PDB file of C-alpha atoms in Angstrom:
ATOM      1  CA  MET A   1     -16.893 -37.198   0.308  1.00 42.00           C
ATOM      2  CA  SER A   2     -16.768 -36.118   3.904  1.00 47.00           C
ATOM      3  CA  THR A   3     -16.866 -32.401   4.572  1.00 54.00           C
ATOM      4  CA  ASP A   4     -14.513 -32.643   7.557  1.00 76.00           C
ATOM      5  CA  ILE A   5     -11.529 -32.409   5.235  1.00 88.00           C
ATOM      6  CA  PHE A   6     -10.614 -29.327   3.256  1.00 92.00           C
ATOM      7  CA  PRO A   7     -10.827 -29.010   0.353  1.00 93.00           C
ATOM      8  CA  ASN A   8     -13.647 -31.380  -0.459  1.00 91.00           C
ATOM      9  CA  SER A   9     -15.854 -32.182  -3.440  1.00 89.00           C
ATOM     10  CA  GLN A  10     -18.956 -30.613  -1.904  1.00 89.00           C
ATOM     11  CA  LEU A  11     -17.241 -27.238  -2.069  1.00 90.00           C
ATOM     12  CA  TYR A  12     -15.530 -27.947  -5.406  1.00 92.00           C
ATOM     13  CA  GLU A  13     -17.823 -30.217  -7.396  1.00 90.00           C
ATOM     14  CA  THR A  14     -15.640 -30.227 -10.511  1.00 91.00           C
ATOM     15  CA  GLY A  15     -12.487 -31.100  -8.603  1.00 93.00           C
ATOM     16  CA  TYR A  16      -9.577 -29.062  -7.307  1.00 95.00           C
ATOM     17  CA  CYS A  17      -5.863 -28.734  -6.749  1.00 96.00           C
ATOM     18  CA  ALA A  18      -4.598 -27.385  -3.438  1.00 97.00           C
ATOM     19  CA  LEU A  19      -1.275 -26.667  -1.774  1.00 98.00           C
ATOM     20  CA  PHE A  20      -0.508 -26.270   1.927  1.00 98.00           C
ATOM     21  CA  VAL A  21       2.814 -24.627   2.793  1.00 98.00           C
ATOM     22  CA  LYS A  22       4.248 -24.047   6.259  1.00 98.00           C
ATOM     23  CA  GLY A  23       5.545 -20.686   7.449  1.00 97.00           C
ATOM     24  CA  VAL A  24       4.933 -18.785   4.212  1.00 97.00           C
ATOM     25  CA  SER A  25       2.402 -15.955   3.919  1.00 97.00           C
ATOM     26  CA  PRO A  26      -0.450 -16.191   1.381  1.00 97.00           C
ATOM     27  CA  ALA A  27       1.091 -13.351  -0.655  1.00 97.00           C
ATOM     28  CA  GLU A  28       4.492 -15.031  -0.713  1.00 97.00           C
ATOM     29  CA  LEU A  29       2.874 -18.340  -1.640  1.00 97.00           C
ATOM     30  CA  LEU A  30       1.106 -16.746  -4.608  1.00 97.00           C
ATOM     31  CA  ALA A  31       4.351 -15.074  -5.672  1.00 96.00           C
ATOM     32  CA  ARG A  32       6.188 -18.395  -5.586  1.00 97.00           C
ATOM     33  CA  VAL A  33       3.493 -20.032  -7.693  1.00 96.00           C
ATOM     34  CA  ALA A  34       3.422 -17.121 -10.145  1.00 94.00           C
ATOM     35  CA  GLY A  35       7.188 -16.963 -10.353  1.00 91.00           C
ATOM     36  CA  GLY A  36       7.415 -13.248  -9.599  1.00 88.00           C
ATOM     37  CA  GLN A  37       5.604 -10.106  -8.536  1.00 87.00           C
ATOM     38  CA  ILE A  38       1.845 -10.304  -8.117  1.00 90.00           C
ATOM     39  CA  HIS A  39      -1.044  -7.816  -7.968  1.00 89.00           C
ATOM     40  CA  PRO A  40      -3.786  -9.701  -6.108  1.00 94.00           C
ATOM     41  CA  ILE A  41      -7.349  -8.707  -5.407  1.00 96.00           C
ATOM     42  CA  PHE A  42      -9.754 -10.148  -2.847  1.00 97.00           C
ATOM     43  CA  LEU A  43     -12.405 -12.681  -3.928  1.00 97.00           C
ATOM     44  CA  ASN A  44     -14.559 -15.104  -1.984  1.00 95.00           C
ATOM     45  CA  ARG A  45     -15.260 -18.579  -3.320  1.00 93.00           C
ATOM     46  CA  LEU A  46     -18.572 -17.707  -4.988  1.00 92.00           C
ATOM     47  CA  GLU A  47     -17.149 -14.549  -6.551  1.00 95.00           C
ATOM     48  CA  ALA A  48     -14.219 -16.523  -7.918  1.00 95.00           C
ATOM     49  CA  GLU A  49     -16.562 -19.067  -9.481  1.00 93.00           C
ATOM     50  CA  ALA A  50     -18.554 -16.264 -11.131  1.00 94.00           C
ATOM     51  CA  VAL A  51     -15.354 -14.714 -12.476  1.00 95.00           C
ATOM     52  CA  LYS A  52     -14.294 -18.064 -13.908  1.00 92.00           C
ATOM     53  CA  ALA A  53     -17.668 -18.664 -15.513  1.00 92.00           C
ATOM     54  CA  LEU A  54     -18.143 -15.217 -17.041  1.00 93.00           C
ATOM     55  CA  GLY A  55     -14.618 -14.005 -17.735  1.00 92.00           C
ATOM     56  CA  GLU A  56     -14.453 -10.896 -19.896  1.00 91.00           C
ATOM     57  CA  ASP A  57     -18.247 -11.009 -20.293  1.00 93.00           C
ATOM     58  CA  ILE A  58     -18.814 -10.130 -16.651  1.00 93.00           C
ATOM     59  CA  GLU A  59     -20.958  -7.069 -15.961  1.00 92.00           C
ATOM     60  CA  GLU A  60     -21.304  -4.829 -12.936  1.00 90.00           C
ATOM     61  CA  GLU A  61     -24.643  -6.313 -11.881  1.00 92.00           C
ATOM     62  CA  ASP A  62     -23.114  -9.819 -11.819  1.00 93.00           C
ATOM     63  CA  LEU A  63     -20.872  -8.872  -8.885  1.00 93.00           C
ATOM     64  CA  PRO A  64     -22.212  -5.560  -7.528  1.00 92.00           C
ATOM     65  CA  ASP A  65     -19.978  -5.691  -4.435  1.00 92.00           C
ATOM     66  CA  LEU A  66     -16.812  -5.652  -6.542  1.00 94.00           C
ATOM     67  CA  ASN A  67     -15.211  -2.912  -8.609  1.00 93.00           C
ATOM     68  CA  LEU A  68     -15.462  -3.902 -12.266  1.00 93.00           C
ATOM     69  CA  ASP A  69     -12.510  -1.726 -13.291  1.00 93.00           C
ATOM     70  CA  GLU A  70     -10.367  -3.377 -10.646  1.00 93.00           C
ATOM     71  CA  LEU A  71     -11.358  -6.808 -11.929  1.00 94.00           C
ATOM     72  CA  HIS A  72     -10.253  -5.834 -15.423  1.00 92.00           C
ATOM     73  CA  THR A  73      -6.963  -4.242 -14.414  1.00 92.00           C
ATOM     74  CA  SER A  74      -6.045  -7.107 -12.094  1.00 93.00           C
ATOM     75  CA  GLY A  75      -6.132  -9.592 -14.975  1.00 93.00           C
ATOM     76  CA  VAL A  76      -8.393 -12.077 -13.179  1.00 95.00           C
ATOM     77  CA  LEU A  77     -10.905 -12.028 -16.044  1.00 94.00           C
ATOM     78  CA  ASP A  78      -8.415 -13.604 -18.471  1.00 92.00           C
ATOM     79  CA  ASN A  79      -9.560 -17.204 -18.836  1.00 90.00           C
ATOM     80  CA  SER A  80      -6.311 -18.333 -20.475  1.00 91.00           C
ATOM     81  CA  GLY A  81      -4.923 -19.465 -17.124  1.00 92.00           C
ATOM     82  CA  PRO A  82      -5.840 -20.611 -13.613  1.00 95.00           C
ATOM     83  CA  LEU A  83      -7.560 -18.429 -11.028  1.00 96.00           C
ATOM     84  CA  LEU A  84      -5.919 -19.022  -7.661  1.00 97.00           C
ATOM     85  CA  ARG A  85      -6.938 -17.994  -4.137  1.00 97.00           C
ATOM     86  CA  ALA A  86      -4.712 -18.134  -1.066  1.00 98.00           C
ATOM     87  CA  GLY A  87      -5.364 -17.868   2.656  1.00 97.00           C
ATOM     88  CA  ALA A  88      -3.850 -18.870   5.977  1.00 96.00           C
ATOM     89  CA  HIS A  89      -4.703 -20.927   9.043  1.00 94.00           C
ATOM     90  CA  ASP A  90      -2.433 -21.313  12.060  1.00 92.00           C
ATOM     91  CA  HIS A  91       1.141 -21.616  10.793  1.00 94.00           C
ATOM     92  CA  TRP A  92       0.237 -22.758   7.275  1.00 97.00           C
ATOM     93  CA  SER A  93      -0.935 -21.014   4.135  1.00 97.00           C
ATOM     94  CA  PHE A  94      -3.067 -22.697   1.530  1.00 98.00           C
ATOM     95  CA  ILE A  95      -3.744 -22.002  -2.113  1.00 97.00           C
ATOM     96  CA  ILE A  96      -6.560 -23.530  -4.105  1.00 96.00           C
ATOM     97  CA  GLU A  97      -7.440 -23.878  -7.766  1.00 96.00           C
ATOM     98  CA  SER A  98     -10.916 -24.992  -8.732  1.00 92.00           C
ATOM     99  CA  GLU A  99     -10.769 -27.880 -11.227  1.00 86.00           C
ATOM    100  CA  GLY A 100      -7.000 -27.715 -11.773  1.00 76.00           C
ATOM    101  CA  PRO A 101      -4.496 -29.006 -12.785  1.00 87.00           C
ATOM    102  CA  TYR A 102      -1.976 -26.128 -12.790  1.00 93.00           C
ATOM    103  CA  LEU A 103      -1.098 -26.357  -9.108  1.00 95.00           C
ATOM    104  CA  ALA A 104      -0.429 -30.090  -9.425  1.00 93.00           C
ATOM    105  CA  GLY A 105       2.733 -29.556 -11.465  1.00 94.00           C
ATOM    106  CA  GLU A 106       5.935 -30.900  -9.924  1.00 96.00           C
ATOM    107  CA  GLU A 107       7.777 -27.659 -10.599  1.00 97.00           C
ATOM    108  CA  ILE A 108       5.115 -25.750  -8.652  1.00 97.00           C
ATOM    109  CA  LEU A 109       5.424 -28.030  -5.633  1.00 98.00           C
ATOM    110  CA  GLU A 110       9.200 -27.736  -5.726  1.00 98.00           C
ATOM    111  CA  ALA A 111       9.029 -23.936  -5.909  1.00 97.00           C
ATOM    112  CA  VAL A 112       6.616 -23.463  -3.009  1.00 98.00           C
ATOM    113  CA  SER A 113       8.537 -25.860  -0.740  1.00 98.00           C
ATOM    114  CA  ARG A 114      11.752 -23.835  -0.855  1.00 97.00           C
ATOM    115  CA  SER A 115      13.189 -23.741   2.712  1.00 98.00           C
ATOM    116  CA  THR A 116       9.965 -25.268   4.073  1.00 98.00           C
ATOM    117  CA  VAL A 117       7.523 -28.166   3.612  1.00 98.00           C
ATOM    118  CA  ALA A 118       4.520 -28.447   1.326  1.00 98.00           C
ATOM    119  CA  LEU A 119       1.588 -30.788   0.765  1.00 98.00           C
ATOM    120  CA  SER A 120      -0.139 -31.061  -2.617  1.00 98.00           C
ATOM    121  CA  LEU A 121      -3.642 -32.485  -3.098  1.00 97.00           C
ATOM    122  CA  ARG A 122      -5.479 -33.121  -6.319  1.00 97.00           C
ATOM    123  CA  LEU A 123      -8.967 -34.533  -6.882  1.00 96.00           C
ATOM    124  CA  SER A 124     -10.512 -34.642 -10.343  1.00 94.00           C
ATOM    125  CA  GLU A 125     -14.176 -34.449 -11.266  1.00 91.00           C
ATOM    126  CA  THR A 126     -14.029 -38.216 -11.890  1.00 91.00           C
ATOM    127  CA  SER A 127     -12.636 -38.748  -8.339  1.00 90.00           C
ATOM    128  CA  SER A 128      -9.125 -39.724  -9.404  1.00 95.00           C
ATOM    129  CA  ALA A 129      -6.769 -38.406  -6.734  1.00 96.00           C
ATOM    130  CA  TRP A 130      -3.104 -37.663  -6.119  1.00 97.00           C
ATOM    131  CA  ILE A 131      -1.106 -36.687  -3.029  1.00 98.00           C
ATOM    132  CA  SER A 132       2.438 -35.276  -2.973  1.00 98.00           C
ATOM    133  CA  TYR A 133       4.718 -34.036  -0.218  1.00 98.00           C
ATOM    134  CA  ALA A 134       7.909 -32.005  -0.546  1.00 98.00           C
ATOM    135  CA  GLU A 135      10.648 -30.635   1.678  1.00 98.00           C
ATOM    136  CA  ASN A 136      12.975 -27.860   0.509  1.00 98.00           C
ATOM    137  CA  GLN A 137      12.305 -28.329  -3.222  1.00 98.00           C
ATOM    138  CA  GLU A 138      12.565 -32.127  -3.119  1.00 98.00           C
ATOM    139  CA  ILE A 139       9.441 -34.217  -3.708  1.00 98.00           C
ATOM    140  CA  LEU A 140       9.641 -37.003  -1.146  1.00 98.00           C
ATOM    141  CA  SER A 141       6.263 -38.650  -1.844  1.00 98.00           C
ATOM    142  CA  SER A 142       3.974 -38.611  -4.859  1.00 98.00           C
ATOM    143  CA  PHE A 143       1.256 -41.245  -5.130  1.00 98.00           C
ATOM    144  CA  ASP A 144      -2.300 -42.271  -5.910  1.00 98.00           C
ATOM    145  CA  PRO A 145      -3.906 -43.106  -2.530  1.00 97.00           C
ATOM    146  CA  LEU A 146      -5.508 -46.176  -4.103  1.00 97.00           C
ATOM    147  CA  PHE A 147      -2.009 -47.502  -4.769  1.00 97.00           C
ATOM    148  CA  PRO A 148       0.203 -46.068  -2.011  1.00 96.00           C
ATOM    149  CA  GLU A 149       2.835 -48.741  -2.609  1.00 95.00           C
ATOM    150  CA  HIS A 150       3.605 -47.076  -5.959  1.00 97.00           C
ATOM    151  CA  ASP A 151       5.176 -43.894  -4.635  1.00 98.00           C
ATOM    152  CA  TYR A 152       7.229 -41.852  -7.105  1.00 97.00           C
ATOM    153  CA  GLY A 153       8.906 -39.634  -4.520  1.00 98.00           C
ATOM    154  CA  LYS A 154      12.620 -39.583  -3.719  1.00 98.00           C
ATOM    155  CA  ARG A 155      12.358 -40.583  -0.032  1.00 98.00           C
ATOM    156  CA  THR A 156       9.064 -42.379   0.245  1.00 97.00           C
ATOM    157  CA  GLU A 157       9.477 -43.400   3.888  1.00 97.00           C
ATOM    158  CA  VAL A 158       9.483 -39.831   5.237  1.00 98.00           C
ATOM    159  CA  LEU A 159       5.805 -38.901   4.923  1.00 98.00           C
ATOM    160  CA  ASP A 160       4.620 -42.209   6.328  1.00 98.00           C
ATOM    161  CA  ALA A 161       7.030 -41.892   9.259  1.00 98.00           C
ATOM    162  CA  LEU A 162       5.653 -38.418   9.971  1.00 98.00           C
ATOM    163  CA  THR A 163       1.984 -39.289   9.615  1.00 98.00           C
ATOM    164  CA  GLY A 164       1.315 -43.047   9.518  1.00 97.00           C
ATOM    165  CA  TYR A 165      -1.025 -42.602   6.545  1.00 98.00           C
ATOM    166  CA  ARG A 166      -0.357 -46.019   4.990  1.00 97.00           C
ATOM    167  CA  GLU A 167      -1.807 -47.924   7.925  1.00 97.00           C
ATOM    168  CA  VAL A 168      -4.922 -45.755   7.775  1.00 97.00           C
ATOM    169  CA  ILE A 169      -5.360 -46.543   4.072  1.00 97.00           C
ATOM    170  CA  GLU A 170      -4.791 -50.271   4.621  1.00 96.00           C
ATOM    171  CA  ASN A 171      -7.288 -50.478   7.485  1.00 96.00           C
ATOM    172  CA  GLY A 172     -10.004 -48.422   5.815  1.00 95.00           C
ATOM    173  CA  GLU A 173     -12.428 -48.850   2.951  1.00 95.00           C
ATOM    174  CA  ARG A 174     -10.808 -48.641  -0.475  1.00 95.00           C
ATOM    175  CA  SER A 175     -13.409 -46.114  -1.606  1.00 94.00           C
ATOM    176  CA  GLU A 176     -12.369 -43.827   1.251  1.00 95.00           C
ATOM    177  CA  ALA A 177      -8.609 -44.094   0.744  1.00 97.00           C
ATOM    178  CA  TYR A 178      -8.131 -40.478  -0.328  1.00 96.00           C
ATOM    179  CA  GLU A 179     -10.275 -38.949   2.418  1.00 95.00           C
ATOM    180  CA  ASN A 180      -8.725 -41.158   5.096  1.00 96.00           C
ATOM    181  CA  ALA A 181      -5.184 -40.418   3.948  1.00 97.00           C
ATOM    182  CA  ILE A 182      -5.759 -36.658   3.778  1.00 97.00           C
ATOM    183  CA  ARG A 183      -7.447 -36.541   7.166  1.00 96.00           C
ATOM    184  CA  LYS A 184      -4.533 -38.399   8.765  1.00 97.00           C
ATOM    185  CA  ILE A 185      -1.787 -36.492   6.941  1.00 98.00           C
ATOM    186  CA  GLN A 186      -3.283 -33.079   7.643  1.00 97.00           C
ATOM    187  CA  ARG A 187      -3.859 -33.906  11.291  1.00 96.00           C
ATOM    188  CA  GLU A 188      -0.297 -35.111  11.850  1.00 97.00           C
ATOM    189  CA  LEU A 189       1.296 -32.251   9.895  1.00 97.00           C
ATOM    190  CA  HIS A 190      -1.001 -29.757  11.681  1.00 96.00           C
ATOM    191  CA  CYS A 191      -2.177 -28.286   8.373  1.00 96.00           C
ATOM    192  CA  ALA A 192      -5.884 -29.105   8.568  1.00 95.00           C
ATOM    193  CA  VAL A 193      -7.939 -26.079   7.529  1.00 93.00           C
ATOM    194  CA  PRO A 194     -11.629 -25.605   8.393  1.00 91.00           C
ATOM    195  CA  ALA A 195     -13.886 -25.101   5.395  1.00 85.00           C
ATOM    196  CA  GLU A 196     -14.971 -21.682   6.603  1.00 85.00           C
ATOM    197  CA  ALA A 197     -11.402 -20.429   6.105  1.00 86.00           C
ATOM    198  CA  ASP A 198     -12.069 -20.582   2.368  1.00 88.00           C
ATOM    199  CA  ALA A 199     -15.541 -19.029   2.378  1.00 87.00           C
ATOM    200  CA  GLY A 200     -14.574 -15.377   2.770  1.00 92.00           C
ATOM    201  CA  ARG A 201     -12.522 -13.108   0.578  1.00 96.00           C
ATOM    202  CA  LEU A 202      -8.960 -14.277   0.033  1.00 97.00           C
ATOM    203  CA  LEU A 203      -6.073 -12.968  -2.033  1.00 97.00           C
ATOM    204  CA  ALA A 204      -6.651 -13.984  -5.654  1.00 97.00           C
ATOM    205  CA  ILE A 205      -4.594 -13.866  -8.838  1.00 97.00           C
ATOM    206  CA  ARG A 206      -4.838 -15.118 -12.378  1.00 95.00           C
ATOM    207  CA  ILE A 207      -1.833 -16.675 -14.111  1.00 94.00           C
ATOM    208  CA  ALA A 208      -2.618 -15.916 -17.732  1.00 89.00           C
ATOM    209  CA  GLY A 209      -1.435 -17.744 -20.810  1.00 85.00           C
ATOM    210  CA  VAL A 210      -0.726 -21.202 -19.400  1.00 83.00           C
ATOM    211  CA  TYR A 211      -3.763 -23.025 -20.784  1.00 76.00           C
TER     212      TYR A 211
END
């Protein structure tokens, strides 16, 4: 997959779920996903992967730049739920979950799109993909980019009118349908995020007990 889209499979080899929400801060975005008050800490991408891999078995020498007590008290070491990181670029915030699929839930997309717009992206380790778009808690488009004609949203014409993604899919290689659609949609919605925006430390939370 091309690295000029974010997220991409070179950064997240086992797949990912991601949300892009306009005009909402990263902290507010995490709170909407969590359904209430949050107590985030800051983790970069590599630190988050180490936390996911080691969980409660993590030791101080594994992440010497982080406070081990803070990791424990924050709840991020509890592997019973997704570890989420959120950042911002221009007028949009993004939140990403390595592997997934918690962020791909319809109720999550509806919640984060309250009084705004939101884009949901999901790519599995096996390269199956899904794209959804919502406005003010209504999912307008929800489709597999390989089969864009089968859109399960409530107003399927809206996203294409805003972005023209269907023509891009039709005129491109089938194997590149997801990348081409995302590149076009993000460009037209002005929510494209450079990969380096995810490299540093971002607000991170764990939503325990949902796996």
